[in-house]
Amino acid sequence: MAAEPEDLKLGTLLTYFGVASDQDIKRALVLSKHTGLPVGKCLVMLDFCTNEVIRASIEAQSMIKDGLLDAEAAREAMGVVHRKRWTLSDALIVLGVDAYATRGTRLGELLLSAEHVNPLQVDLALKASDGSGLPLGRVLVLLSKLSEPSLDLALNLQRDVRFGRIDRSIAVEQLRKEKLHIPVEGRDGDKDDKRVRIGELLIASHLLSAAEVQSAVEMAKANDKMMGEVLIEMGWVSQELLTAALRLQEMVWSGGVSVYRASSALKHIDKSGLTAEEGLEKAGLKPSEFQKQVSFCDFLRLSGYLNKDSMKNIVQMVMGNPELIAAVMKHARKEGNVSKDYLREAIKLSFKNTELLGFLLRHSRPDDRALIDSAMIMHELLKSGKLTLDQAVVNFTIRQNGLEFEQ
C-alpha cells in the first residue's frame, strides 16, 4: 500500500495516483508559473497526461476533499482510468465503491443552492472550464457571472464546510444573505461594450459623476483640448489613473474585457494607489512577457484544439497533399533550416509559423475555418497584450464548443 499523500494538491495526487512523475510535475509547475494556467492544463500540453486523466484526477481530488472517497480507493480507481481510459465514475462502479451517497461541496453546487446561478449557467460554465482547463470559479469571473470578491467569499465558505467548521446548510444560507454580485454588463468580449467612451468608463467606475463628465466634454470642446487633458487640469483624475483608464478602454474596444471588469479594475487602482501597470497586473489584465511569446501552435494546444495525436494526423495529411507539401517546403527553404529532402522536418517547422499553420489547418479541417480565424485573432490579441492567456483560452474555448451564455 502506498503512503498517504502529503497534501491534496493536484500535483501531489497525480504522483500518488501513479499517473505522473515528480519530474513531470516540476516541469509543469514551471510552465504554470509562466503562463498562469493550471498545472493540469500544462501537463496535458507537455504530453505528460491526457485530458481525460486530468479531468478524472480533479474529480477524485474534489471527492476526497468532500470526504466522499478515501485516497487509497481513489488511487485504485485512477489506476483503472489510466490503464483502460475509463471515466472515474465507471471505474468506481467496477471497483464497487459507493462514492455518491451524499452531496458534495463543489463550488457549482453551493452557488446553485444559494440561487446565485441557474443550472444552465453552471452547465455551460463547466463545459467552458472543462475545455479550457481553468477552474470553474475563474471561468465564472472571466464570463462576468461572478465578481472577484463574490468568488473569494464562496471559496472561503466552501473551504470552511470541507474542514467541518460550518455546516453546508449554514454556508448556503450565508451565501444567500450576502447577495453575491453577479454582473449584468456581459462577459469579456461582448460586442456591445466595444465603443465605450473614456467618460462612460469613469462613470461606471464611480470615479466621476455624469455631470462632471459632461462638464469636461464641454470644456474640452470650447478650449480645443482632449478630454483627458481637461480631466487632469481640473484635478479630477491623476495622470496615472488616466493612463490606466485609457489602457482599459483599449482592452474593452479590442473585445477582450467587459466594461464591468474594466470599471472594477479602475476603481481598485484608484482606491489602492497602485500604478497602472501594477493595478492591471493585480487584476489579472496584464499578460506576462512569457504569455505574449506563446506560439500559435502552443495556444491551440493549451486550448485543447490540438494535441499530440491530432498533430500527427496533420503531418500525415500534409505528406499526402502535393499543394501542402509545396507550401511547407517553400517555407523550409526560406528559413534555411532543413534540406528539401527532409519533408517531415519541414512540416514540423511549419508548426512554428502562425500563418502557415493556419493555412494547413484550414485545408485539413475545412469545416473549422471560421474557428481557426477566431483562434488567430485571439492569439494576436494575446501577443499584443490586449488579452491575458486565460482570457484568450476561455474565449476561444467558448467558440470552439459553440457555447452561448445568456446575458
XYZ file of C-alpha atoms in Angstrom:
407
model
C 0.000 0.000 0.000
C 1.388 3.410 -0.993
C 1.952 6.028 1.693
C -0.863 8.550 2.079
C -0.333 11.757 0.041
C 1.264 14.614 1.998
C -1.389 17.063 0.829
C -4.301 17.237 -1.581
C -2.709 19.456 -4.208
C -3.285 18.149 -7.709
C 0.416 17.592 -8.394
C 0.830 15.559 -5.208
C -2.216 13.443 -6.011
C -1.120 12.787 -9.590
C 2.169 11.301 -8.394
C 0.326 9.368 -5.657
C -2.082 8.001 -8.273
C 0.909 6.934 -10.358
C -0.170 8.837 -13.465
C 2.650 11.419 -13.439
C 6.223 11.502 -12.139
C 7.766 14.083 -9.809
C 9.816 15.367 -12.747
C 6.668 15.756 -14.852
C 5.061 17.812 -12.095
C 8.139 20.026 -11.683
C 8.240 20.839 -15.386
C 4.508 21.526 -15.449
C 4.809 23.817 -12.413
C 7.458 25.882 -14.198
C 5.181 26.259 -17.222
C 2.217 27.029 -14.957
C 4.180 29.782 -13.211
C 4.984 31.498 -16.502
C 1.604 31.054 -18.188
C -0.711 31.439 -15.208
C -2.585 28.324 -16.334
C -3.428 25.386 -14.047
C -0.805 22.693 -13.622
C -3.179 20.079 -15.054
C -3.543 22.012 -18.288
C 0.234 22.364 -18.507
C 0.701 18.610 -18.030
C -1.612 17.997 -20.984
C 0.242 20.493 -23.156
C 3.555 18.840 -22.290
C 2.048 15.456 -23.249
C 2.626 14.044 -19.756
C -1.086 13.349 -19.156
C -4.259 13.180 -21.196
C -7.212 15.497 -20.713
C -9.252 12.530 -19.507
C -6.763 11.633 -16.763
C -6.537 15.232 -15.549
C -10.328 15.581 -15.548
C -10.731 12.367 -13.548
C -7.958 13.372 -11.125
C -9.606 16.721 -10.425
C -12.906 14.924 -9.816
C -11.183 12.489 -7.449
C -9.465 15.386 -5.677
C -12.824 17.075 -5.101
C -14.390 13.858 -3.793
C -11.502 13.274 -1.385
C -11.854 16.836 -0.078
C -15.588 16.301 0.389
C -14.974 13.099 2.334
C -16.801 11.036 -0.288
C -13.763 8.971 -1.243
C -10.609 7.910 0.582
C -7.194 8.349 -1.008
C -6.479 4.627 -1.411
C -9.772 3.968 -3.222
C -9.134 6.995 -5.418
C -5.662 5.680 -6.265
C -7.054 2.293 -7.266
C -9.777 3.890 -9.376
C -7.330 6.248 -11.081
C -5.198 3.246 -11.998
C -8.188 1.860 -13.900
C -8.863 5.257 -15.503
C -5.240 5.489 -16.625
C -4.950 1.939 -17.973
C -8.359 1.495 -19.599
C -9.235 5.125 -20.391
C -12.468 4.869 -18.431
C -14.259 7.674 -16.622
C -13.767 7.888 -12.874
C -17.419 7.070 -12.190
C -17.206 3.885 -14.306
C -14.001 2.852 -12.539
C -15.606 3.382 -9.120
C -18.653 1.325 -10.094
C -16.495 -1.602 -11.266
C -14.489 -1.434 -8.036
C -17.719 -1.420 -6.026
C -17.027 1.950 -4.439
C -20.125 3.941 -3.470
C -18.841 7.497 -3.557
C -22.097 9.299 -4.254
C -24.038 8.707 -1.065
C -24.153 12.374 -0.111
C -23.947 15.705 -1.843
C -20.579 17.336 -2.033
C -19.461 20.898 -1.532
C -18.413 21.756 -5.032
C -18.493 25.418 -5.949
C -21.192 24.985 -8.572
C -23.413 23.107 -6.111
C -23.055 25.811 -3.456
C -23.834 28.605 -5.918
C -26.820 26.655 -7.240
C -28.156 26.002 -3.742
C -27.784 29.688 -2.904
C -29.639 30.532 -6.146
C -26.857 32.770 -7.439
C -26.588 30.878 -10.710
C -29.055 28.677 -12.519
C -28.430 25.093 -13.734
C -27.948 26.202 -17.349
C -25.293 28.752 -16.378
C -23.413 26.190 -14.285
C -23.614 23.581 -17.037
C -22.253 25.963 -19.660
C -19.539 27.279 -17.340
C -18.496 23.711 -16.518
C -18.182 22.956 -20.231
C -16.035 26.062 -20.700
C -13.999 25.052 -17.654
C -13.566 21.529 -18.974
C -12.465 22.749 -22.384
C -10.105 25.451 -21.142
C -8.703 23.596 -18.137
C -9.405 26.595 -15.907
C -11.192 26.278 -12.537
C -14.947 26.874 -12.560
C -14.676 29.969 -10.365
C -12.111 31.563 -12.631
C -14.301 30.906 -15.662
C -17.336 32.464 -13.953
C -15.300 35.609 -13.229
C -13.943 35.796 -16.780
C -17.507 35.470 -18.070
C -18.698 38.182 -15.662
C -21.057 35.798 -13.880
C -19.299 36.474 -10.555
C -17.132 39.260 -9.209
C -13.744 38.542 -7.638
C -14.977 39.366 -4.069
C -18.017 37.130 -4.567
C -15.817 34.260 -5.709
C -13.482 34.724 -2.731
C -16.448 34.541 -0.346
C -17.850 31.410 -1.983
C -14.452 29.679 -1.934
C -13.870 30.589 1.719
C -17.247 29.141 2.691
C -16.538 26.032 0.614
C -13.256 25.606 2.494
C -14.976 26.046 5.866
C -17.519 23.353 5.012
C -14.826 20.931 3.879
C -12.854 21.419 7.090
C -16.001 20.932 9.167
C -16.005 24.468 10.580
C -19.582 25.122 9.472
C -22.459 23.024 8.167
C -23.232 23.085 4.464
C -26.712 24.494 5.061
C -25.231 27.420 7.008
C -22.794 28.169 4.179
C -25.630 28.152 1.648
C -27.719 30.463 3.834
C -24.799 32.861 4.255
C -24.298 32.934 0.504
C -27.986 33.741 0.066
C -27.789 36.619 2.558
C -24.641 38.085 1.028
C -26.351 38.551 -2.319
C -23.275 37.889 -4.429
C -22.585 40.449 -7.113
C -23.349 38.888 -10.464
C -22.600 41.419 -13.207
C -25.224 42.088 -15.849
C -22.975 44.023 -18.206
C -21.943 40.932 -20.119
C -18.838 38.809 -20.406
C -15.391 39.681 -21.675
C -15.517 40.024 -25.426
C -19.123 41.225 -25.760
C -19.551 43.393 -28.835
C -21.964 45.752 -27.051
C -19.081 47.041 -24.916
C -16.673 47.766 -27.742
C -17.191 51.526 -28.202
C -17.283 52.597 -24.566
C -16.026 56.160 -24.122
C -13.494 57.167 -21.512
C -16.108 59.244 -19.699
C -18.518 56.321 -19.602
C -15.788 54.138 -18.134
C -15.062 56.713 -15.408
C -18.773 56.939 -14.585
C -19.100 53.140 -14.468
C -16.148 53.096 -12.044
C -17.922 55.679 -9.820
C -14.884 57.959 -10.089
C -16.792 60.810 -11.728
C -20.442 61.764 -11.959
C -22.288 62.120 -15.244
C -22.435 65.884 -14.657
C -18.656 66.100 -14.192
C -18.025 64.137 -17.369
C -20.429 66.323 -19.346
C -18.716 69.429 -17.989
C -15.308 68.066 -19.015
C -16.607 67.290 -22.525
C -17.915 70.840 -22.959
C -14.679 72.386 -21.645
C -12.612 70.214 -23.991
C -14.669 71.340 -26.997
C -14.581 75.001 -26.004
C -10.806 75.052 -25.483
C -9.858 72.673 -28.302
C -8.325 70.215 -25.865
C -8.510 66.490 -25.335
C -10.872 65.349 -22.619
C -8.092 63.623 -20.691
C -6.124 66.848 -20.655
C -9.082 68.693 -19.133
C -9.645 65.999 -16.508
C -6.038 66.277 -15.334
C -6.053 70.103 -15.355
C -9.212 70.133 -13.240
C -7.637 67.673 -10.799
C -10.452 65.191 -11.283
C -8.110 62.336 -12.215
C -4.372 61.788 -11.952
C -2.109 61.087 -14.903
C -1.628 57.537 -13.602
C -5.369 56.929 -13.337
C -5.975 58.347 -16.803
C -3.270 56.072 -18.196
C -4.977 53.078 -16.594
C -8.378 54.183 -17.924
C -7.041 54.517 -21.468
C -5.369 51.104 -21.292
C -8.600 49.537 -20.051
C -10.635 51.334 -22.702
C -8.366 49.838 -25.365
C -8.891 46.367 -23.878
C -12.666 46.852 -23.985
C -12.505 48.089 -27.578
C -10.452 45.047 -28.570
C -13.250 42.838 -27.259
C -11.116 41.143 -24.623
C -12.520 42.727 -21.448
C -16.070 43.659 -20.449
C -16.979 47.130 -19.205
C -17.753 45.549 -15.839
C -14.261 44.111 -15.392
C -12.612 47.265 -16.709
C -14.562 49.541 -14.356
C -13.914 47.239 -11.384
C -10.180 47.249 -12.121
C -10.132 51.040 -12.496
C -11.969 51.511 -9.208
C -9.452 49.251 -7.440
C -6.496 51.133 -8.953
C -7.958 54.415 -7.692
C -8.540 53.135 -4.149
C -5.252 51.247 -3.807
C -2.985 53.926 -5.219
C -1.284 51.365 -7.456
C 0.324 52.375 -10.725
C -1.487 51.493 -13.937
C 0.902 48.584 -14.570
C 0.611 47.267 -11.002
C -3.165 47.590 -10.964
C -3.665 45.820 -14.281
C -1.339 43.020 -13.234
C -3.135 42.583 -9.895
C -6.484 42.474 -11.705
C -5.167 39.739 -13.999
C -5.471 42.016 -17.021
C -1.803 42.297 -17.889
C -0.231 39.335 -19.657
C 3.356 38.485 -18.785
C 6.081 38.703 -21.404
C 6.164 34.904 -21.392
C 2.446 34.781 -22.214
C 2.954 37.186 -25.111
C 5.579 34.837 -26.560
C 3.294 31.774 -26.583
C 3.267 30.465 -30.156
C 0.059 29.952 -32.114
C 0.632 26.194 -32.029
C 1.097 26.208 -28.248
C -2.006 28.377 -27.854
C -4.027 25.794 -29.774
C -2.577 23.026 -27.617
C -3.339 24.922 -24.407
C -6.917 25.436 -25.570
C -7.273 21.723 -26.321
C -7.812 22.216 -30.056
C -4.568 20.425 -30.902
C -2.853 17.539 -29.169
C -0.057 15.120 -29.972
C -2.317 12.740 -31.905
C -4.060 15.426 -33.957
C -0.701 16.965 -34.859
C 0.498 13.566 -36.110
C -2.646 13.315 -38.231
C -1.940 16.725 -39.753
C 1.606 15.652 -40.605
C 0.257 12.541 -42.366
C -2.355 14.584 -44.212
C 0.237 17.102 -45.439
C 2.530 14.332 -46.670
C -0.263 13.116 -48.943
C -1.137 16.521 -50.415
C 1.209 17.962 -53.110
C -0.100 21.521 -52.676
C 0.587 21.492 -48.939
C 3.974 19.817 -49.429
C 4.963 22.648 -51.766
C 3.887 25.248 -49.184
C 5.833 23.726 -46.289
C 8.953 23.104 -48.389
C 8.894 26.689 -49.647
C 8.738 27.894 -46.051
C 11.510 25.492 -45.002
C 13.842 26.663 -47.780
C 13.112 30.258 -46.841
C 14.045 29.524 -43.235
C 17.142 27.644 -44.361
C 16.821 25.157 -41.517
C 16.195 21.944 -43.459
C 17.101 20.464 -46.824
C 14.398 19.753 -49.374
C 14.715 16.024 -48.676
C 13.561 16.223 -45.095
C 9.821 16.600 -45.577
C 8.739 15.585 -42.082
C 11.197 18.048 -40.559
C 9.866 20.767 -42.853
C 6.303 20.052 -41.741
C 7.290 20.263 -38.086
C 8.996 23.579 -38.802
C 5.750 24.870 -40.313
C 4.023 24.387 -36.947
C 6.144 27.255 -35.611
C 4.794 29.723 -38.172
C 1.365 31.182 -37.388
C 0.258 31.924 -40.945
C 1.477 28.622 -42.373
C -0.064 26.603 -39.543
C -3.341 28.429 -40.104
C -3.101 27.568 -43.810
C -2.500 23.877 -43.050
C -5.360 23.743 -40.551
C -7.828 25.356 -42.949
C -7.004 22.708 -45.549
C -7.001 19.779 -43.155
C -10.121 20.935 -41.308
C -12.219 22.931 -43.799
C -15.274 22.900 -41.519
C -13.235 24.730 -38.854
C -12.118 27.683 -40.973
C -14.134 30.245 -39.026
C -12.916 28.729 -35.764
C -9.277 28.851 -36.912
C -9.709 32.503 -37.882
C -11.096 33.138 -34.394
C -8.087 31.402 -32.835
C -5.696 33.552 -34.846
C -7.477 36.697 -33.673
C -7.319 35.561 -30.040
C -3.624 34.771 -30.412
C -2.942 38.182 -31.936
C -4.766 39.886 -29.055
C -2.642 37.830 -26.665
C 0.599 38.819 -28.398
C -0.361 42.495 -28.339
C -1.129 42.378 -24.618
C -4.838 43.073 -25.041
C -5.801 39.678 -23.613
C -4.240 37.529 -20.925
C -3.643 33.882 -21.716
C -6.568 32.644 -19.629
C -8.917 35.195 -21.223
C -7.823 34.123 -24.699
C -8.133 30.412 -23.872
C -11.616 30.759 -22.324
C -12.939 32.947 -25.146
C -11.640 30.506 -27.756
C -12.986 27.523 -25.805
C -16.454 29.080 -25.848
C -16.288 29.475 -29.620
C -14.764 26.025 -30.050
C -17.620 24.354 -28.179
C -20.340 26.555 -29.639
C -21.423 27.706 -26.189
C -23.814 30.605 -25.730
C -24.043 32.344 -22.360
C -27.246 34.147 -21.552
C -26.627 37.791 -20.730
